[in-house]
mmCIF file of C-alpha atoms in Angstrom:
data_model
loop_
_atom_site.group_PDB
_atom_site.id
_atom_site.type_symbol
_atom_site.label_atom_id
_atom_site.label_comp_id
_atom_site.label_asym_id
_atom_site.label_seq_id
_atom_site.Cartn_x
_atom_site.Cartn_y
_atom_site.Cartn_z
ATOM 1 C CA MET A 1124 0.000 0.000 0.000
ATOM 2 C CA LYS A 1125 2.759 2.414 0.968
ATOM 3 C CA LYS A 1126 4.793 1.741 -2.173
ATOM 4 C CA SER A 1127 1.791 1.962 -4.493
ATOM 5 C CA SER A 1128 0.691 5.232 -2.869
ATOM 6 C CA ILE A 1129 4.097 6.801 -3.424
ATOM 7 C CA THR A 1130 4.160 5.566 -7.011
ATOM 8 C CA LEU A 1131 0.703 6.966 -7.708
ATOM 9 C CA LEU A 1132 1.636 10.310 -6.186
ATOM 10 C CA SER A 1133 4.759 10.448 -8.349
ATOM 11 C CA VAL A 1134 2.683 9.876 -11.467
ATOM 12 C CA ILE A 1135 0.193 12.569 -10.508
ATOM 13 C CA LEU A 1136 2.916 15.121 -9.783
ATOM 14 C CA THR A 1137 4.494 14.604 -13.208
ATOM 15 C CA LEU A 1138 1.328 15.762 -14.987
ATOM 16 C CA SER A 1139 1.615 19.014 -16.901
ATOM 17 C CA GLY A 1140 -1.017 20.795 -14.832
ATOM 18 C CA CYS A 1141 -4.518 20.896 -13.372
ATOM 19 C CA THR A 1142 -6.136 21.094 -16.801
ATOM 20 C CA THR A 1143 -4.528 17.754 -17.660
ATOM 21 C CA VAL A 1144 -5.850 16.241 -14.438
ATOM 22 C CA ALA A 1145 -9.352 17.473 -15.274
ATOM 23 C CA ASP A 1146 -9.156 15.950 -18.750
ATOM 24 C CA MET A 1147 -8.042 12.609 -17.311
ATOM 25 C CA VAL A 1148 -11.106 12.316 -15.100
ATOM 26 C CA GLY A 1149 -13.562 13.213 -17.866
ATOM 27 C CA MET A 1150 -13.871 16.960 -17.270
ATOM 28 C CA ASP A 1151 -12.674 18.033 -20.731
ATOM 29 C CA SER A 1152 -13.664 21.399 -22.191
ATOM 30 C CA LYS A 1153 -16.302 20.029 -24.566
ATOM 31 C CA THR A 1154 -18.046 18.107 -21.781
ATOM 32 C CA LEU A 1155 -17.913 21.016 -19.339
ATOM 33 C CA ASN A 1156 -19.213 23.521 -21.876
ATOM 34 C CA ALA A 1157 -22.144 21.267 -22.796
ATOM 35 C CA GLN A 1158 -23.022 20.640 -19.154
ATOM 36 C CA ALA A 1159 -22.784 24.351 -18.404
ATOM 37 C CA GLY A 1160 -25.205 25.131 -21.221
ATOM 38 C CA SER A 1161 -27.735 22.694 -19.799
ATOM 39 C CA ASN A 1162 -27.359 24.068 -16.268
ATOM 40 C CA TYR A 1163 -27.633 27.624 -17.560
ATOM 41 C CA HIS A 1164 -31.092 27.070 -18.977
ATOM 42 C CA GLN A 1165 -32.202 25.419 -15.734
ATOM 43 C CA ILE A 1166 -31.059 28.458 -13.758
ATOM 44 C CA LEU A 1167 -32.784 30.882 -16.112
ATOM 45 C CA SER A 1168 -36.053 28.944 -15.924
ATOM 46 C CA LYS A 1169 -36.271 29.919 -12.249
ATOM 47 C CA ALA A 1170 -35.044 33.514 -12.598
ATOM 48 C CA GLN A 1171 -36.768 36.794 -13.385
ATOM 49 C CA ILE A 1172 -35.200 37.898 -16.662
ATOM 50 C CA ASP A 1173 -34.812 41.612 -17.422
ATOM 51 C CA THR A 1174 -34.651 42.568 -21.096
ATOM 52 C CA THR A 1175 -36.289 46.002 -21.130
ATOM 53 C CA SER A 1176 -34.842 48.197 -18.359
ATOM 54 C CA ASN A 1177 -32.101 50.742 -19.004
ATOM 55 C CA THR A 1178 -29.865 48.676 -16.732
ATOM 56 C CA ALA A 1179 -30.376 45.561 -18.843
ATOM 57 C CA LYS A 1180 -29.755 47.457 -22.076
ATOM 58 C CA THR A 1181 -26.531 48.943 -20.708
ATOM 59 C CA ILE A 1182 -25.257 45.540 -19.593
ATOM 60 C CA GLN A 1183 -26.039 44.020 -22.988
ATOM 61 C CA ARG A 1184 -24.343 46.909 -24.784
ATOM 62 C CA ALA A 1185 -21.154 46.429 -22.769
ATOM 63 C CA PHE A 1186 -21.298 42.679 -23.329
ATOM 64 C CA ASN A 1187 -21.723 43.078 -27.090
ATOM 65 C CA ARG A 1188 -18.745 45.417 -27.303
ATOM 66 C CA LEU A 1189 -16.488 43.023 -25.411
ATOM 67 C CA ARG A 1190 -17.628 39.818 -27.098
ATOM 68 C CA PRO A 1191 -15.607 40.067 -30.362
ATOM 69 C CA HIS A 1192 -12.455 40.794 -28.388
ATOM 70 C CA ALA A 1193 -13.127 37.840 -26.115
ATOM 71 C CA ASN A 1194 -13.399 35.679 -29.223
ATOM 72 C CA SER A 1195 -10.077 37.015 -30.507
ATOM 73 C CA LEU A 1196 -8.372 35.985 -27.247
ATOM 74 C CA ASN A 1197 -9.994 32.557 -27.031
ATOM 75 C CA ASN A 1198 -7.140 30.053 -26.885
ATOM 76 C CA THR A 1199 -9.161 27.135 -25.519
ATOM 77 C CA GLY A 1200 -9.558 25.379 -28.861
ATOM 78 C CA MET A 1201 -13.337 25.495 -28.419
ATOM 79 C CA ARG A 1202 -15.785 27.968 -29.938
ATOM 80 C CA PHE A 1203 -17.694 29.830 -27.218
ATOM 81 C CA ASP A 1204 -21.439 30.348 -27.560
ATOM 82 C CA TRP A 1205 -21.498 33.632 -25.650
ATOM 83 C CA GLN A 1206 -24.796 34.642 -24.094
ATOM 84 C CA MET A 1207 -25.561 37.316 -21.510
ATOM 85 C CA THR A 1208 -28.735 37.229 -19.421
ATOM 86 C CA VAL A 1209 -29.659 40.043 -17.068
ATOM 87 C CA ILE A 1210 -31.420 38.774 -13.961
ATOM 88 C CA LYS A 1211 -33.647 41.111 -11.985
ATOM 89 C CA ASP A 1212 -32.472 40.353 -8.480
ATOM 90 C CA PRO A 1213 -31.072 42.462 -5.612
ATOM 91 C CA LYS A 1214 -28.079 40.132 -5.255
ATOM 92 C CA GLU A 1215 -24.677 41.625 -6.041
ATOM 93 C CA ASN A 1216 -23.529 38.984 -8.473
ATOM 94 C CA ALA A 1217 -22.258 38.267 -11.965
ATOM 95 C CA TRP A 1218 -20.801 35.069 -13.378
ATOM 96 C CA ALA A 1219 -19.698 33.206 -16.472
ATOM 97 C CA MET A 1220 -19.950 29.477 -17.087
ATOM 98 C CA PRO A 1221 -17.542 27.369 -19.150
ATOM 99 C CA GLY A 1222 -18.283 28.033 -22.815
ATOM 100 C CA GLY A 1223 -19.478 31.611 -22.361
ATOM 101 C CA LYS A 1224 -22.931 31.513 -20.764
ATOM 102 C CA MET A 1225 -23.158 34.580 -18.502
ATOM 103 C CA ALA A 1226 -25.481 36.324 -16.060
ATOM 104 C CA PHE A 1227 -25.428 39.780 -14.512
ATOM 105 C CA TYR A 1228 -27.696 40.663 -11.582
ATOM 106 C CA THR A 1229 -29.325 44.088 -11.518
ATOM 107 C CA GLY A 1230 -28.554 44.470 -7.821
ATOM 108 C CA LEU A 1231 -24.858 44.789 -8.604
ATOM 109 C CA VAL A 1232 -25.492 47.809 -10.825
ATOM 110 C CA GLN A 1233 -28.012 49.426 -8.529
ATOM 111 C CA ASN A 1234 -26.185 48.960 -5.236
ATOM 112 C CA TYR A 1235 -22.894 50.345 -6.551
ATOM 113 C CA HIS A 1236 -24.335 52.839 -9.060
ATOM 114 C CA LEU A 1237 -22.145 51.384 -11.783
ATOM 115 C CA THR A 1238 -21.440 53.274 -14.989
ATOM 116 C CA GLU A 1239 -21.370 51.473 -18.338
ATOM 117 C CA SER A 1240 -17.571 51.378 -18.245
ATOM 118 C CA GLU A 1241 -17.614 49.883 -14.745
ATOM 119 C CA ILE A 1242 -20.153 47.304 -15.914
ATOM 120 C CA ALA A 1243 -17.776 46.488 -18.768
ATOM 121 C CA ALA A 1244 -14.999 45.903 -16.235
ATOM 122 C CA ILE A 1245 -17.091 43.269 -14.462
ATOM 123 C CA VAL A 1246 -18.231 41.684 -17.732
ATOM 124 C CA GLY A 1247 -14.597 41.496 -18.848
ATOM 125 C CA HIS A 1248 -13.531 39.956 -15.553
ATOM 126 C CA GLU A 1249 -16.159 37.221 -15.811
ATOM 127 C CA MET A 1250 -15.373 36.599 -19.480
ATOM 128 C CA ALA A 1251 -11.745 36.175 -18.461
ATOM 129 C CA HIS A 1252 -12.649 33.423 -15.989
ATOM 130 C CA ALA A 1253 -14.295 31.517 -18.844
ATOM 131 C CA LEU A 1254 -11.496 32.161 -21.360
ATOM 132 C CA LEU A 1255 -8.854 31.042 -18.871
ATOM 133 C CA GLU A 1256 -10.914 27.926 -18.074
ATOM 134 C CA HIS A 1257 -10.719 28.587 -14.363
ATOM 135 C CA SER A 1258 -13.648 26.288 -13.584
ATOM 136 C CA LYS A 1259 -11.888 23.411 -15.305
ATOM 137 C CA LYS A 1260 -8.563 24.161 -13.645
ATOM 138 C CA GLN A 1261 -10.204 24.443 -10.242
ATOM 139 C CA MET A 1262 -11.814 21.037 -10.748
ATOM 140 C CA GLY A 1263 -8.429 19.598 -11.699
ATOM 141 C CA ALA A 1264 -6.831 21.214 -8.666
ATOM 142 C CA GLY A 1265 -9.554 19.719 -6.484
ATOM 143 C CA VAL A 1266 -8.888 16.224 -7.801
ATOM 144 C CA LEU A 1267 -5.138 16.640 -7.351
ATOM 145 C CA SER A 1268 -5.349 18.169 -3.878
ATOM 146 C CA ASP A 1269 -7.837 15.533 -2.678
ATOM 147 C CA LEU A 1270 -5.471 12.762 -3.714
ATOM 148 C CA THR A 1271 -2.372 14.472 -2.339
ATOM 149 C CA VAL A 1272 -4.000 15.170 1.027
ATOM 150 C CA GLN A 1273 -5.316 11.613 1.295
ATOM 151 C CA LEU A 1274 -1.904 10.121 0.539
ATOM 152 C CA GLY A 1275 -0.303 12.498 3.024
ATOM 153 C CA ALA A 1276 -2.758 11.419 5.718
ATOM 154 C CA ILE A 1277 -1.955 7.757 5.051
ATOM 155 C CA ALA A 1278 1.758 8.471 5.345
ATOM 156 C CA VAL A 1279 1.356 10.367 8.634
ATOM 157 C CA GLN A 1280 -0.835 7.668 10.141
ATOM 158 C CA THR A 1281 1.637 4.939 9.105
ATOM 159 C CA ARG A 1282 4.602 6.769 10.626
ATOM 160 C CA THR A 1283 3.004 8.094 13.811
ATOM 161 C CA GLY A 1284 0.034 5.867 14.609
ATOM 162 C CA TYR A 1285 -2.057 8.976 15.341
ATOM 163 C CA ASP A 1286 -5.830 8.721 15.407
ATOM 164 C CA HIS A 1287 -7.348 8.471 11.932
ATOM 165 C CA ASP A 1288 -10.077 11.073 12.633
ATOM 166 C CA LEU A 1289 -7.561 13.595 13.977
ATOM 167 C CA ILE A 1290 -5.367 13.180 10.914
ATOM 168 C CA ASN A 1291 -8.361 13.578 8.614
ATOM 169 C CA PHE A 1292 -9.313 16.810 10.402
ATOM 170 C CA GLY A 1293 -5.823 18.188 9.844
ATOM 171 C CA ALA A 1294 -5.904 17.016 6.246
ATOM 172 C CA SER A 1295 -9.219 18.752 5.623
ATOM 173 C CA MET A 1296 -7.801 21.999 7.026
ATOM 174 C CA LEU A 1297 -4.789 21.689 4.724
ATOM 175 C CA HIS A 1298 -7.114 21.071 1.792
ATOM 176 C CA GLU A 1299 -9.251 24.082 2.695
ATOM 177 C CA TYR A 1300 -6.540 26.618 3.411
ATOM 178 C CA GLY A 1301 -3.438 25.153 1.829
ATOM 179 C CA PHE A 1302 -4.711 24.277 -1.627
ATOM 180 C CA ASP A 1303 -8.068 25.677 -2.661
ATOM 181 C CA LYS A 1304 -8.000 29.257 -1.425
ATOM 182 C CA PRO A 1305 -4.618 30.456 -2.712
ATOM 183 C CA TYR A 1306 -5.444 28.902 -6.077
ATOM 184 C CA SER A 1307 -8.734 30.797 -6.190
ATOM 185 C CA ARG A 1308 -7.014 34.079 -5.366
ATOM 186 C CA HIS A 1309 -4.554 33.432 -8.197
ATOM 187 C CA HIS A 1310 -7.497 32.989 -10.554
ATOM 188 C CA GLU A 1311 -8.999 36.290 -9.465
ATOM 189 C CA TYR A 1312 -5.768 38.158 -10.195
ATOM 190 C CA GLU A 1313 -5.575 36.499 -13.620
ATOM 191 C CA ALA A 1314 -9.168 37.444 -14.413
ATOM 192 C CA ASP A 1315 -8.593 41.020 -13.256
ATOM 193 C CA ALA A 1316 -5.637 41.325 -15.645
ATOM 194 C CA LEU A 1317 -7.332 39.818 -18.704
ATOM 195 C CA GLY A 1318 -10.590 41.608 -17.920
ATOM 196 C CA MET A 1319 -8.805 44.973 -17.970
ATOM 197 C CA GLN A 1320 -7.311 44.100 -21.340
ATOM 198 C CA LEU A 1321 -10.696 43.119 -22.764
ATOM 199 C CA MET A 1322 -12.420 46.327 -21.686
ATOM 200 C CA ALA A 1323 -9.534 48.417 -23.030
ATOM 201 C CA MET A 1324 -9.706 46.622 -26.388
ATOM 202 C CA ALA A 1325 -13.432 47.428 -26.501
ATOM 203 C CA GLY A 1326 -12.781 51.132 -25.926
ATOM 204 C CA TYR A 1327 -13.632 51.340 -22.233
ATOM 205 C CA ASN A 1328 -11.261 53.198 -19.924
ATOM 206 C CA PRO A 1329 -9.395 50.498 -17.932
ATOM 207 C CA ALA A 1330 -9.088 52.881 -14.990
ATOM 208 C CA ASP A 1331 -12.762 52.201 -14.357
ATOM 209 C CA ALA A 1332 -11.904 48.623 -13.360
ATOM 210 C CA ILE A 1333 -10.066 50.157 -10.424
ATOM 211 C CA ASN A 1334 -13.043 52.398 -9.696
ATOM 212 C CA VAL A 1335 -15.229 49.310 -9.238
ATOM 213 C CA TRP A 1336 -13.050 48.078 -6.390
ATOM 214 C CA LYS A 1337 -12.800 51.533 -4.867
ATOM 215 C CA LYS A 1338 -16.593 51.626 -4.735
ATOM 216 C CA MET A 1339 -16.623 48.211 -3.097
ATOM 217 C CA ASN A 1340 -14.004 49.401 -0.624
ATOM 218 C CA ALA A 1341 -16.169 52.342 0.348
ATOM 219 C CA LYS A 1342 -19.111 50.040 1.014
ATOM 220 C CA GLN A 1343 -17.034 47.411 2.831
ATOM 221 C CA ASP A 1344 -15.090 49.702 5.177
ATOM 222 C CA GLY A 1345 -11.753 49.572 3.426
ATOM 223 C CA GLY A 1346 -12.051 46.184 1.782
ATOM 224 C CA SER A 1347 -10.940 44.049 4.726
ATOM 225 C CA LYS A 1348 -14.111 41.952 4.592
ATOM 226 C CA ALA A 1349 -13.492 40.798 1.038
ATOM 227 C CA GLY A 1350 -10.050 39.278 1.381
ATOM 228 C CA GLY A 1351 -7.277 38.005 3.583
ATOM 229 C CA ILE A 1352 -5.717 34.617 4.132
ATOM 230 C CA LEU A 1353 -9.029 32.852 4.768
ATOM 231 C CA SER A 1354 -10.755 34.229 1.688
ATOM 232 C CA THR A 1355 -11.111 32.803 -1.792
ATOM 233 C CA HIS A 1356 -10.760 36.314 -3.212
ATOM 234 C CA PRO A 1357 -7.896 38.783 -2.766
ATOM 235 C CA SER A 1358 -8.630 41.882 -0.698
ATOM 236 C CA ASN A 1359 -9.978 44.859 -2.591
ATOM 237 C CA ASN A 1360 -6.835 46.835 -1.746
ATOM 238 C CA SER A 1361 -4.599 44.085 -3.118
ATOM 239 C CA ARG A 1362 -6.576 43.991 -6.332
ATOM 240 C CA ILE A 1363 -6.424 47.754 -6.709
ATOM 241 C CA GLN A 1364 -2.647 47.724 -6.270
ATOM 242 C CA ALA A 1365 -2.235 44.916 -8.807
ATOM 243 C CA MET A 1366 -4.454 46.646 -11.372
ATOM 244 C CA GLU A 1367 -2.689 49.978 -10.926
ATOM 245 C CA LYS A 1368 0.512 48.274 -12.076
ATOM 246 C CA LEU A 1369 -1.290 47.057 -15.202
ATOM 247 C CA LEU A 1370 -2.881 50.412 -15.987
ATOM 248 C CA PRO A 1371 -0.155 51.944 -18.232
ATOM 249 C CA LYS A 1372 -0.148 48.951 -20.595
ATOM 250 C CA ASN A 1373 -3.934 48.813 -20.770
ATOM 251 C CA ARG A 1374 -4.309 52.562 -21.122
ATOM 252 C CA ALA A 1375 -2.195 52.342 -24.276
ATOM 253 C CA ILE A 1376 -4.523 49.605 -25.606
ATOM 254 C CA TYR A 1377 -7.531 51.781 -24.768
ATOM 255 C CA GLU A 1378 -6.102 54.845 -26.507
ATOM 256 C CA ARG A 1379 -5.440 52.843 -29.666
ATOM 257 C CA ALA A 1380 -8.997 51.464 -29.546
ATOM 258 C CA ILE A 1381 -10.697 54.851 -29.302
ATOM 259 C CA ARG A 1382 -8.591 56.232 -32.190
ATOM 260 C CA ARG A 1383 -9.861 53.549 -34.574
#
């Protein structure tokens, strides 16, 4: 058992990355995109769809401006069937599924008084999650971290003789705070960066991506509630600092876009 566990772990660790792990267990892009499309329609069947308000029209306008640029940066090997649905709901939420199915909740616009450019920043961020296949990579990371933690627990129990339940508790804490959360924060930074690029390519001022997080800071007393070591998302302040470093490059992209 001990030898086979070590051998299996060695094989897993030689894989090229979490996307490869996801593919191996049947979570390939084609399958995920198809499943997402099915789930999307189930979600919409229970939602109140907004197609007529000024908020909905503004969201769709931003989405339509970003969509061709998202297609130009699609390196997944799969054609995305982009679709944006505006959901009339006070929740502060927006998301994108694998393959390009998206939703934007009116509460996010209303509660933060978002401009069209700020809406575009959020649309770009969510598009970036889909383009970078973060859902797929997170699934692959989950498979890999589950196996690694389980093998580690077996090794500790074999060497120490400690109680199985106690070891499993420690393993679950390692899984929760040692694997999943830092990986999720990394995804958020990646999506912030690509999202800024997308909005700039579409002719929206990338500085407004920073304004979104400043507005959230103001509502959340400095942004401490949205981040930190026990959060899946970086703090608002950390995101602002990271995006400020990217602003000169994206401002140049924006200026070229508005001259065309």
